[in-house]
Tab-separated table of C-alpha atoms and ligand atoms in Angstrom:
chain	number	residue	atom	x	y	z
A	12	UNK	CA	0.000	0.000	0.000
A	13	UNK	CA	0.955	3.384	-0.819
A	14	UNK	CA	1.667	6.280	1.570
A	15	UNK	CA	-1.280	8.874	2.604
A	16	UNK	CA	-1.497	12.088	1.028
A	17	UNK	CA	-4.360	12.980	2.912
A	18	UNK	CA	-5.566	11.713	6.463
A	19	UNK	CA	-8.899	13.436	8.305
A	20	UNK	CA	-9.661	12.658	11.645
A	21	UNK	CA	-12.882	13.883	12.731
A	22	UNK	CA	-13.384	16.903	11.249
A	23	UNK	CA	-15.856	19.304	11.392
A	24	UNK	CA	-16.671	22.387	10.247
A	25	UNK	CA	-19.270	25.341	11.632
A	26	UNK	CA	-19.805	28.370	9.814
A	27	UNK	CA	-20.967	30.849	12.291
A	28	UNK	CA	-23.150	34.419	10.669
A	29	UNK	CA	-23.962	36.507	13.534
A	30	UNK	CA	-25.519	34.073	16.227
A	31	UNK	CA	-26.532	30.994	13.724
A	32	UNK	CA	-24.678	28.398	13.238
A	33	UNK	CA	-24.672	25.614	10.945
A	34	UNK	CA	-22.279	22.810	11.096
A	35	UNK	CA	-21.071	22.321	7.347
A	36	UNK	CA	-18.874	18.565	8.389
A	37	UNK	CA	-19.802	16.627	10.819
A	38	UNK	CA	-17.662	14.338	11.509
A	39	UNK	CA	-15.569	13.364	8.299
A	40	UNK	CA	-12.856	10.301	8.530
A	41	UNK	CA	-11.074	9.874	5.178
A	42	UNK	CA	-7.693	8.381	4.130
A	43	UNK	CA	-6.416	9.182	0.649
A	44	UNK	CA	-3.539	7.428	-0.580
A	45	UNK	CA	-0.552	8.326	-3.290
A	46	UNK	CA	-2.046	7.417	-6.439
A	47	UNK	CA	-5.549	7.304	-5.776
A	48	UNK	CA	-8.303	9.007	-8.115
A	49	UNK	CA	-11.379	9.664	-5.985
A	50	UNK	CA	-14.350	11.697	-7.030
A	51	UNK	CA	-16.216	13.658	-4.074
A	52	UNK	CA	-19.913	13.436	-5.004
A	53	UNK	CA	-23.442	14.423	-3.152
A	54	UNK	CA	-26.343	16.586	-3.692
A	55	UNK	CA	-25.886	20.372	-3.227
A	56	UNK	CA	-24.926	22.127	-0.077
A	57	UNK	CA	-24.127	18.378	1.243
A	58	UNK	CA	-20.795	20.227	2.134
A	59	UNK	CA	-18.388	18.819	-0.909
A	60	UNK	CA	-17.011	22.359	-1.875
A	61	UNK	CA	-16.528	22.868	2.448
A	62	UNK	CA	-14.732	19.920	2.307
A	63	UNK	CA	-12.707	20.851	-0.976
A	64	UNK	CA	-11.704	23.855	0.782
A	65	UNK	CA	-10.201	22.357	4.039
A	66	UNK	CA	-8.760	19.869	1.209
A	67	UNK	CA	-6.856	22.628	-0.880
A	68	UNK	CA	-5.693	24.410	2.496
A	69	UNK	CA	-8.242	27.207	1.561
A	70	UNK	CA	-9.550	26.895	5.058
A	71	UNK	CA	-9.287	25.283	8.391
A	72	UNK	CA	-11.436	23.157	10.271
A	73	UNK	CA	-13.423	23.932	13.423
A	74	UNK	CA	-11.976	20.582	15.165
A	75	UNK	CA	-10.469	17.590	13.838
A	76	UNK	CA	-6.781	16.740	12.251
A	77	UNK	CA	-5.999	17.165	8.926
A	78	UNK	CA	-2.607	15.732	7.792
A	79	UNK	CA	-1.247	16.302	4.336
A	80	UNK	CA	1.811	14.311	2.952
A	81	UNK	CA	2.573	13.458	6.811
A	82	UNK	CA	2.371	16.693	7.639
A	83	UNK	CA	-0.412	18.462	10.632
A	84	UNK	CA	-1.838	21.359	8.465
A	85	UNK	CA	-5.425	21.606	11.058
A	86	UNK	CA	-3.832	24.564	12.628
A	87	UNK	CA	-1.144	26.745	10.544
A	88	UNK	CA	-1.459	29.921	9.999
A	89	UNK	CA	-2.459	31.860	6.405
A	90	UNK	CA	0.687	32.478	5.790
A	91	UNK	CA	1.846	28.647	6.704
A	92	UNK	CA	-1.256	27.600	4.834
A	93	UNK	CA	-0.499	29.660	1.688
A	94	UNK	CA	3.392	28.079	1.740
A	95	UNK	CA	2.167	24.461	2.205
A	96	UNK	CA	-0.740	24.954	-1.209
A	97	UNK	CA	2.293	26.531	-3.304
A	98	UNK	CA	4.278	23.496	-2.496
A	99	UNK	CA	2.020	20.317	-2.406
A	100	UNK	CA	-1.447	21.398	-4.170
A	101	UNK	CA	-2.019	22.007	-8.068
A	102	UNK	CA	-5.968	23.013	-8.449
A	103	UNK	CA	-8.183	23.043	-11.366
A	104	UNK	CA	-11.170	24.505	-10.845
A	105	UNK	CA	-14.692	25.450	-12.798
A	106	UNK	CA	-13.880	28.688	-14.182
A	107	UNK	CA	-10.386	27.509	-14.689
A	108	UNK	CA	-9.455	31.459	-12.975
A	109	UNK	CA	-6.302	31.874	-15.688
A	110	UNK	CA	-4.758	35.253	-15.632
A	111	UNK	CA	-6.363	36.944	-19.570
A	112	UNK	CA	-3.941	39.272	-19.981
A	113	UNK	CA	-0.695	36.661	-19.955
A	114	UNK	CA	0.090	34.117	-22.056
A	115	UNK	CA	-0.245	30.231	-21.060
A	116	UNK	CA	2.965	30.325	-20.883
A	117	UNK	CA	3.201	33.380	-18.064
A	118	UNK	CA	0.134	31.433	-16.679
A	119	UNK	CA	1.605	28.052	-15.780
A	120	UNK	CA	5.361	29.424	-14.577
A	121	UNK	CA	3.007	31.393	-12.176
A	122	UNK	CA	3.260	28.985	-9.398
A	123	UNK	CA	6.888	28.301	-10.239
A	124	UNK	CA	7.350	32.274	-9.835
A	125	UNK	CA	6.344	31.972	-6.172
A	126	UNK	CA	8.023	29.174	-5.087
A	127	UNK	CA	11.059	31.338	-6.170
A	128	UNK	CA	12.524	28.681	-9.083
A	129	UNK	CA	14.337	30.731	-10.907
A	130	UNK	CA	13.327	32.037	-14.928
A	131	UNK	CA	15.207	29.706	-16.975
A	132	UNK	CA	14.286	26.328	-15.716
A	133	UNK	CA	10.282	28.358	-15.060
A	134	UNK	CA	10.392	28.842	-18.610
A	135	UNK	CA	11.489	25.174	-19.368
A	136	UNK	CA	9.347	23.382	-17.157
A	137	UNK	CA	6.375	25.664	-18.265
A	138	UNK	CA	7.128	24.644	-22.040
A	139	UNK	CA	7.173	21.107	-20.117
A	140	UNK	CA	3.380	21.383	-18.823
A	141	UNK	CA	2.284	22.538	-21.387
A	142	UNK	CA	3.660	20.007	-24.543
A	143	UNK	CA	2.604	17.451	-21.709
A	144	UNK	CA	-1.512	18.935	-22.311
A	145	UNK	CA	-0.944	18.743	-25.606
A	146	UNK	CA	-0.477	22.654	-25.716
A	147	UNK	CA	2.720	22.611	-26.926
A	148	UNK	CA	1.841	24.579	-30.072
A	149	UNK	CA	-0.032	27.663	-28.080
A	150	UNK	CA	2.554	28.895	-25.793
A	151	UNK	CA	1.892	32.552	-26.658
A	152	UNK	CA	-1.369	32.374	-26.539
A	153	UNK	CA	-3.643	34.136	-23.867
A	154	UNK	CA	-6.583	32.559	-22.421
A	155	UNK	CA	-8.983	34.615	-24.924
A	156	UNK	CA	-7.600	33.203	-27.884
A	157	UNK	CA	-8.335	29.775	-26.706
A	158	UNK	CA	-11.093	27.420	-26.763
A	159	UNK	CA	-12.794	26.277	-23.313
A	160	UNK	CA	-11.618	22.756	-23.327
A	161	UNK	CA	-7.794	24.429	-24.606
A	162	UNK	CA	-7.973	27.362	-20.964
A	163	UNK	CA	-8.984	23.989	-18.628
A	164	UNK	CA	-5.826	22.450	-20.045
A	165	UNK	CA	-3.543	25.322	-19.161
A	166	UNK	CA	-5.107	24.976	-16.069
A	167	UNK	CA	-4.343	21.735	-15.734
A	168	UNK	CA	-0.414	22.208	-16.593
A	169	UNK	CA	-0.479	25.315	-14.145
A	170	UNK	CA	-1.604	22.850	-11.471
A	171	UNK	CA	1.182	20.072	-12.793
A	172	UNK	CA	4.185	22.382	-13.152
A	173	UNK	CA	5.138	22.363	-9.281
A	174	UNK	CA	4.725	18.399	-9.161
A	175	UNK	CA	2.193	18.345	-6.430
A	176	UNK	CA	1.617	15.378	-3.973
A	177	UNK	CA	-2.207	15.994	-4.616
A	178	UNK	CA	-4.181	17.667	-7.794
A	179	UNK	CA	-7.920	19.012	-6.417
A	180	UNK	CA	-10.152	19.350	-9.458
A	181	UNK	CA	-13.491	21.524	-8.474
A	182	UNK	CA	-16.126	20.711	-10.753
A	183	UNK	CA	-13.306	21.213	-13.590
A	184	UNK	CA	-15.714	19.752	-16.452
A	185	UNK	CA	-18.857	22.035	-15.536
A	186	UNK	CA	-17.950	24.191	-17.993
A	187	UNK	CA	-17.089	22.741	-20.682
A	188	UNK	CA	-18.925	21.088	-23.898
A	189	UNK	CA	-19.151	17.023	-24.228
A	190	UNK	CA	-15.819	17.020	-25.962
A	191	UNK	CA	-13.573	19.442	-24.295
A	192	UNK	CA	-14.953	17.476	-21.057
A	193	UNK	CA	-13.681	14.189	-22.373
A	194	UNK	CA	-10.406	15.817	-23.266
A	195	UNK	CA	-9.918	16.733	-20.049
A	196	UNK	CA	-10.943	13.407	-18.473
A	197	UNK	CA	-8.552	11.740	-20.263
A	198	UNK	CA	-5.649	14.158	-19.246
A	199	UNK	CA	-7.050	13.445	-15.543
A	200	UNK	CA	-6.584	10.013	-16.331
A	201	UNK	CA	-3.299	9.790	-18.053
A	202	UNK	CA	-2.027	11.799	-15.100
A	203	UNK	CA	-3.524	9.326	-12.485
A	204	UNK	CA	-1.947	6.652	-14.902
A	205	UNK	CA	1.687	8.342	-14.032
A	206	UNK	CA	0.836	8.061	-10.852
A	207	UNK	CA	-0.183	11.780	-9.370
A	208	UNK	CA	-2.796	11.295	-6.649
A	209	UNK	CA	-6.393	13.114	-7.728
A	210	UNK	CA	-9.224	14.610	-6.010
A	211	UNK	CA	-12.146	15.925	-7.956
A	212	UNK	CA	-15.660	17.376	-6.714
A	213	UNK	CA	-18.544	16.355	-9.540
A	214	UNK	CA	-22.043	16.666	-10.409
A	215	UNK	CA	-21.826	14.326	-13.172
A	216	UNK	CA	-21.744	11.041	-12.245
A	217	UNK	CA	-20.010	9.869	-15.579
A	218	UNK	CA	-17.223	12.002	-14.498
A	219	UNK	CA	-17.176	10.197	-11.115
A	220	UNK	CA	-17.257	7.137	-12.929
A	221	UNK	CA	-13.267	7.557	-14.168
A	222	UNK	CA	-12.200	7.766	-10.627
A	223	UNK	CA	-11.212	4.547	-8.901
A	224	UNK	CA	-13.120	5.290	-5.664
A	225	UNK	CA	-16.390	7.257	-5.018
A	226	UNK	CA	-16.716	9.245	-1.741
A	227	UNK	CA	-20.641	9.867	-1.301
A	228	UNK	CA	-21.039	12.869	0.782
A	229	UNK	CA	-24.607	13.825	2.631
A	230	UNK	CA	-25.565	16.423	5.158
A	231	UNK	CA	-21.847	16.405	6.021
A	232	UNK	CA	-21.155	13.136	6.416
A	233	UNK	CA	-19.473	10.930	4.529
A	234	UNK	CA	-22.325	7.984	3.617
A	235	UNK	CA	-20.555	5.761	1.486
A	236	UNK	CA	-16.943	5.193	0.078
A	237	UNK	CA	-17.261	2.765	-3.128
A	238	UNK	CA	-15.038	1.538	-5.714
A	239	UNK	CA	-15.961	2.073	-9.200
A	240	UNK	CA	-14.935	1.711	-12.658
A	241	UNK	CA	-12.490	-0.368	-13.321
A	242	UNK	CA	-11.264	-0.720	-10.301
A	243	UNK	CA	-14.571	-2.028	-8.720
A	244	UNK	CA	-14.142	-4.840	-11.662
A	245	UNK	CA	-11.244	-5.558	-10.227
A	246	UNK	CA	-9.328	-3.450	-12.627
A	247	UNK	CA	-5.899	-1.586	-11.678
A	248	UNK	CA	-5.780	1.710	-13.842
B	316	ATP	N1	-19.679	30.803	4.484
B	316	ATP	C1	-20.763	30.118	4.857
B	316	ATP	N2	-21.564	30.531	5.879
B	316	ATP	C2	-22.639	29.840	6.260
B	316	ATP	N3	-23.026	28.665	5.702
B	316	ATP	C3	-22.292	28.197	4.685
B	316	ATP	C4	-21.126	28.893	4.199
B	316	ATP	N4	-20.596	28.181	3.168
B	316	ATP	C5	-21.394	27.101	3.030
B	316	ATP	N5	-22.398	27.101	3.934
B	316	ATP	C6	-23.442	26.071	4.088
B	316	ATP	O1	-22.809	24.819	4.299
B	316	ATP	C7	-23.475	23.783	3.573
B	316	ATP	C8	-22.509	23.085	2.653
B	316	ATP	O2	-22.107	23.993	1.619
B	316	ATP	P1	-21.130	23.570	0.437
B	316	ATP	O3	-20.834	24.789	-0.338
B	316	ATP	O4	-19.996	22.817	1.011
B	316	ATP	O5	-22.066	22.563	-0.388
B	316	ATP	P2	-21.794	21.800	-1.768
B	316	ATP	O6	-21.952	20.345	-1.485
B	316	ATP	O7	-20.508	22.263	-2.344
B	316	ATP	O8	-23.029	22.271	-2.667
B	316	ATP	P3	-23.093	22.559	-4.274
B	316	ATP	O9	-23.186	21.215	-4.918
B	316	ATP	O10	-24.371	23.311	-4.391
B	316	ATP	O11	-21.882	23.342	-4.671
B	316	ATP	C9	-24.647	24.455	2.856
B	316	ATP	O12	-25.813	24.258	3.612
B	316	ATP	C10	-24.262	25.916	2.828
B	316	ATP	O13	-25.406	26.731	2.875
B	317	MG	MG1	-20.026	23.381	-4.088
């Protein structure tokens, strides 16, 4: 077995406005190991973009420990917090949030910029990311003078180019037509098929499908952790 890239214990979250509260997590124990694909899925407000946050180091939990490649990340501060998602997170997420006025180029050394790698190799392992999307060809390009499907797969090398322990995908196929989705699926797989570890939030439960293991998440809680796909035919993609 693999190592754990992510291990909750118990966690909960309560958002507090003014004297309501509402407790978002109640109570969520998950292990998620090197390698893994899982899909997050459950009806709306069940608490799967809550738990994507604590996830992505976006946000910390009310109780609970959250340990992330080994490491206790329940109670750093934002500045700790913002260090440790540089380092160990590449997100995708719905709106793929790419800068429009740079190139996709400037877009995926971005991350590289703040971890302080300097421009040369940036430049080279940006190039890198982005022949590995099949992007090779569009360097110069800015967002706005590519398709949907083309911006989610910038994305996509902007979340590669640091070599994350853990990839979160947020609904990264809501908005995109049939066939830029499936073009991105099958990056998401060829990447879990190299071995990255994956984490993605979905609606559609054809997307869920690809992943390996389905976490079903209700009121909070999670209700059910299945295998699917292939790997729940005994399968080892
Ligand atoms: N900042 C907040 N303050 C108060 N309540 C919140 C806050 N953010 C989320 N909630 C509540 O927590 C619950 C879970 O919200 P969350 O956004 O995690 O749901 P979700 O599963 O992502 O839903 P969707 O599928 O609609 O995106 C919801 O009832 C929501 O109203
Ligand atoms: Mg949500």
């Amino acid at each position: 077995m693999t190592e754990p890239v992510i291990e909750l214990d118990e966690i909960r979250k309560t958002y507090r406005s003014g004297v309501i509260e509402f407790e978002a997590l109640r109570g969520v124990d998950v292990t998620i190991r090197e390698g893994e694909y899982v899909a997050v899925v459950g009806p709306s407000g069940s608490g799967k973009s809550t738990l994507m946050n604590l996830l992505g180091c976006l946000d910390t939990p009310t109780s609970g420990a959250y340990r992330l490649a080994g490491e206790d990340v329940s109670t750093m501060s934002e500045t700790q917090l913002a260090e440790v998602r540089n380092r160990r997170i590449g997100f995708v997420f719905q709106q793929f949030h790419l800068l429009a006025s740079k190139s996709a180029w400037r877009n995926v050394e971005l991350p590289l910029v703040y971890a302080g790698v300097p421009r040369a190799e940036r430049r080279e392992r940006a190039r890198a990311a982005l022949t590995r999307v099949g992007l090779g060809e569009r360097l110069d390009n800015r967002p706005g003078e590519l398709s949907g499907g083309q911006q989610q797969r910038v994305a996509v090398a902007r979340a590669l180019v640091t070599e994350p322990s853990l990839i979160l995908a947020d609904e990264p196929t809501g908005n995109l037509d049939s066939s830029s989705s499936a073009d991105v699926m099958g990056l998401l797989d060829e990447l879990h098929d190299a071995g990255r570890t994956i984490v993605l939030i979905t609606h559609d439960l054809q997307v869920a499908e690809r992943a390996q293991r389905n976490l079903v998440i209700r009121d909070g809680q999670i209700t059910d952790d299945v295998a699917t796909g292939l790997a729940a035919a005994g399968g080892s993609r």
